[in-house]
Amino acid sequence: MNDRLRLFFRRRNKLINPRYQVKVALAAAVSLFAYSIIFGALIFYPLSVQLSSGDGNGMIAAEILALHKRLWPAVFLVALLVFVQVILASHRVAGPIYRLEKALMELARGNYKERMRLRKGDQFREVEPIVNSLAESLEKAERSGAFARAEAVERLKEIRRLAGSSGAKESGDIKKKADEALRILGIDG
């Protein structure tokens, strides 16, 4: 089985974003149907007029009008096939948008380890490295911020310890300021 068929059957849910995909598919099917009506009117109306006028080509016109009756079910079937095709084609757009939304939501929640992964044939592949780079930058900034915070806590504890071991009046003020700074950082005692 070739890769395209394997991908088609592997992914069970083709409606990733049903609202978007059905809207686009309906627009395409309705457009096709409307164009077919216009096409049918342009082709079959003159034949209908010719048939009703009673000239000698009436038998040919009657045959073409019989064809007209068979045309509309075919147009409906083609519109249905277009609808299905657009659903399948829009899957390559809706899927990446869904993954982008998930990746951005994870970043907003503070989960900077999450990375965006797109399939080979998906649209918007150029966005994947940008989002992943953003996540990596945020993860590095969080790590360096956590490191700086831990270092500041250690220094403040050291200042508090040194101030507590000294007997001077100013050392009590220094110890209070260090305790206050530690409380601001969420560290008690």
Short mmCIF file of C-alpha atoms in Angstrom, two decimals:
data_model
loop_
_atom_site.label_atom_id
_atom_site.label_comp_id
_atom_site.label_asym_id
_atom_site.label_seq_id
_atom_site.Cartn_x
_atom_site.Cartn_y
_atom_site.Cartn_z
CA MET A 1 0.00 0.00 0.00
CA ASN A 2 1.47 3.37 -0.90
CA ASP A 3 2.14 6.12 1.66
CA ARG A 4 -0.88 8.25 0.75
CA LEU A 5 -3.31 5.36 1.24
CA ARG A 6 -1.63 4.39 4.50
CA LEU A 7 -1.98 7.98 5.76
CA PHE A 8 -5.61 8.07 4.61
CA PHE A 9 -6.56 4.93 6.49
CA ARG A 10 -4.33 5.61 9.50
CA ARG A 11 -6.08 8.80 10.52
CA ARG A 12 -9.61 7.95 11.60
CA ASN A 13 -10.98 11.40 12.27
CA LYS A 14 -10.97 13.47 9.11
CA LEU A 15 -13.03 16.24 10.71
CA ILE A 16 -10.43 17.96 12.88
CA ASN A 17 -12.24 21.29 12.90
CA PRO A 18 -15.77 20.37 11.73
CA ARG A 19 -17.08 23.92 11.68
CA TYR A 20 -14.37 25.13 9.31
CA GLN A 21 -14.15 22.00 7.19
CA VAL A 22 -17.90 21.59 6.66
CA LYS A 23 -18.26 25.31 5.92
CA VAL A 24 -15.59 25.15 3.20
CA ALA A 25 -16.96 21.88 1.80
CA LEU A 26 -20.52 23.22 1.68
CA ALA A 27 -19.34 26.40 -0.03
CA ALA A 28 -17.54 24.33 -2.69
CA ALA A 29 -20.49 21.96 -3.21
CA VAL A 30 -23.05 24.78 -3.38
CA SER A 31 -20.83 26.70 -5.81
CA LEU A 32 -20.49 23.64 -8.01
CA PHE A 33 -24.23 23.05 -7.90
CA ALA A 34 -24.98 26.72 -8.74
CA TYR A 35 -22.53 26.67 -11.65
CA SER A 36 -24.16 23.47 -12.88
CA ILE A 37 -27.60 25.10 -12.81
CA ILE A 38 -26.28 28.04 -14.81
CA PHE A 39 -24.59 25.63 -17.22
CA GLY A 40 -27.79 23.57 -17.53
CA ALA A 41 -29.91 26.65 -18.14
CA LEU A 42 -27.57 27.90 -20.86
CA ILE A 43 -27.54 24.51 -22.59
CA PHE A 44 -31.07 23.25 -22.14
CA TYR A 45 -33.26 26.38 -22.23
CA PRO A 46 -32.62 27.06 -25.93
CA LEU A 47 -33.40 23.41 -26.68
CA SER A 48 -36.61 23.65 -24.70
CA VAL A 49 -37.64 26.72 -26.73
CA GLN A 50 -36.77 24.92 -29.97
CA LEU A 51 -38.81 21.88 -28.95
CA SER A 52 -41.86 23.95 -28.10
CA SER A 53 -41.60 25.90 -31.40
CA GLY A 54 -42.33 22.70 -33.29
CA ASP A 55 -39.65 22.90 -35.99
CA GLY A 56 -38.11 19.77 -37.54
CA ASN A 57 -35.40 19.16 -34.98
CA GLY A 58 -37.93 18.29 -32.29
CA MET A 59 -36.79 14.67 -32.02
CA ILE A 60 -33.19 15.69 -31.37
CA ALA A 61 -34.35 18.30 -28.85
CA ALA A 62 -36.51 15.68 -27.07
CA GLU A 63 -33.50 13.39 -26.80
CA ILE A 64 -31.39 16.18 -25.36
CA LEU A 65 -34.13 17.05 -22.85
CA ALA A 66 -34.14 13.38 -21.79
CA LEU A 67 -30.41 13.78 -21.22
CA HIS A 68 -31.27 16.84 -19.14
CA LYS A 69 -33.28 14.66 -16.74
CA ARG A 70 -30.30 12.35 -16.26
CA LEU A 71 -27.88 15.23 -15.80
CA TRP A 72 -29.16 16.53 -12.46
CA PRO A 73 -28.63 13.36 -10.42
CA ALA A 74 -25.10 13.27 -11.82
CA VAL A 75 -24.58 16.92 -10.83
CA PHE A 76 -25.81 16.11 -7.32
CA LEU A 77 -23.43 13.14 -7.11
CA VAL A 78 -20.50 15.26 -8.29
CA ALA A 79 -21.39 17.95 -5.71
CA LEU A 80 -21.38 15.27 -3.02
CA LEU A 81 -17.99 14.01 -4.21
CA VAL A 82 -16.65 17.58 -4.18
CA PHE A 83 -17.93 17.92 -0.60
CA VAL A 84 -16.05 14.78 0.48
CA GLN A 85 -12.91 15.83 -1.41
CA VAL A 86 -12.89 19.24 0.25
CA ILE A 87 -13.27 17.61 3.68
CA LEU A 88 -10.27 15.39 2.94
CA ALA A 89 -8.22 18.25 1.48
CA SER A 90 -9.06 20.67 4.30
CA HIS A 91 -7.87 18.04 6.76
CA ARG A 92 -4.31 19.04 5.81
CA VAL A 93 -5.12 22.62 6.85
CA ALA A 94 -7.40 22.04 9.85
CA GLY A 95 -5.05 19.50 11.46
CA PRO A 96 -2.05 21.85 11.61
CA ILE A 97 -4.23 24.70 12.88
CA TYR A 98 -5.52 22.39 15.62
CA ARG A 99 -1.95 21.38 16.55
CA LEU A 100 -0.88 25.04 16.55
CA GLU A 101 -3.75 25.91 18.90
CA LYS A 102 -2.77 23.04 21.23
CA ALA A 103 0.90 24.03 21.23
CA LEU A 104 0.09 27.67 21.97
CA MET A 105 -2.32 26.68 24.76
CA GLU A 106 0.43 24.56 26.34
CA LEU A 107 2.85 27.48 26.13
CA ALA A 108 0.23 29.76 27.71
CA ARG A 109 -0.16 27.23 30.55
CA GLY A 110 3.60 27.34 31.14
CA ASN A 111 4.37 23.92 29.65
CA TYR A 112 7.44 24.88 27.62
CA LYS A 113 8.52 21.28 27.03
CA GLU A 114 5.65 20.66 24.57
CA ARG A 115 6.71 20.76 20.91
CA MET A 116 4.58 21.07 17.78
CA ARG A 117 4.78 18.15 15.34
CA LEU A 118 3.28 18.23 11.84
CA ARG A 119 3.01 15.43 9.30
CA LYS A 120 4.95 15.42 6.06
CA GLY A 121 2.08 16.52 3.78
CA ASP A 122 0.53 19.08 6.15
CA GLN A 123 0.20 22.76 5.34
CA PHE A 124 1.94 25.42 7.46
CA ARG A 125 5.09 23.32 7.94
CA GLU A 126 7.05 26.58 8.07
CA VAL A 127 5.29 27.51 11.35
CA GLU A 128 6.47 24.36 13.16
CA PRO A 129 10.12 25.43 13.71
CA ILE A 130 9.01 28.94 14.76
CA VAL A 131 6.65 27.62 17.45
CA ASN A 132 9.22 25.08 18.62
CA SER A 133 11.89 27.77 18.78
CA LEU A 134 9.55 29.93 20.85
CA ALA A 135 8.92 27.03 23.24
CA GLU A 136 12.65 26.39 23.51
CA SER A 137 13.38 30.07 24.22
CA LEU A 138 10.68 30.20 26.89
CA GLU A 139 11.99 26.98 28.44
CA LYS A 140 15.54 28.42 28.57
CA ALA A 141 14.27 31.68 30.05
CA GLU A 142 12.32 29.77 32.69
CA ARG A 143 15.37 27.67 33.56
CA SER A 144 17.64 30.70 33.81
CA GLY A 145 14.99 32.55 35.86
CA ALA A 146 14.67 29.59 38.22
CA PHE A 147 18.44 29.40 38.51
CA ALA A 148 18.71 33.13 39.24
CA ARG A 149 15.91 32.85 41.82
CA ALA A 150 17.62 29.92 43.56
CA GLU A 151 20.90 31.82 43.58
CA ALA A 152 19.20 34.91 45.05
CA VAL A 153 17.57 32.79 47.77
CA GLU A 154 20.92 31.26 48.71
CA ARG A 155 22.59 34.67 48.91
CA LEU A 156 19.76 36.12 51.00
CA LYS A 157 19.98 33.17 53.40
CA GLU A 158 23.72 33.71 53.67
CA ILE A 159 23.19 37.44 54.36
CA ARG A 160 20.59 36.60 57.01
CA ARG A 161 22.95 34.06 58.63
CA LEU A 162 25.85 36.52 58.65
CA ALA A 163 23.66 39.31 60.00
CA GLY A 164 22.33 37.00 62.74
CA SER A 165 25.83 36.03 63.86
CA SER A 166 26.94 39.66 64.17
CA GLY A 167 25.87 41.47 67.32
CA ALA A 168 25.51 44.96 65.82
CA LYS A 169 22.17 46.82 65.76
CA GLU A 170 22.36 47.24 61.97
CA SER A 171 22.68 43.52 61.55
CA GLY A 172 19.14 43.11 62.93
CA ASP A 173 17.86 45.50 60.25
CA ILE A 174 19.81 43.63 57.60
CA LYS A 175 18.37 40.30 58.85
CA LYS A 176 14.82 41.77 58.72
CA LYS A 177 15.37 42.98 55.15
CA ALA A 178 16.74 39.57 54.12
CA ASP A 179 13.72 37.84 55.73
CA GLU A 180 11.39 40.25 53.93
CA ALA A 181 13.09 39.56 50.59
CA LEU A 182 12.82 35.80 51.19
CA ARG A 183 9.08 36.15 51.98
CA ILE A 184 8.60 38.06 48.72
CA LEU A 185 10.26 35.16 46.92
CA GLY A 186 7.91 32.77 48.75
CA ILE A 187 10.54 31.29 51.10
CA ASP A 188 9.74 31.20 54.81
CA GLY A 189 12.40 31.20 57.52
#
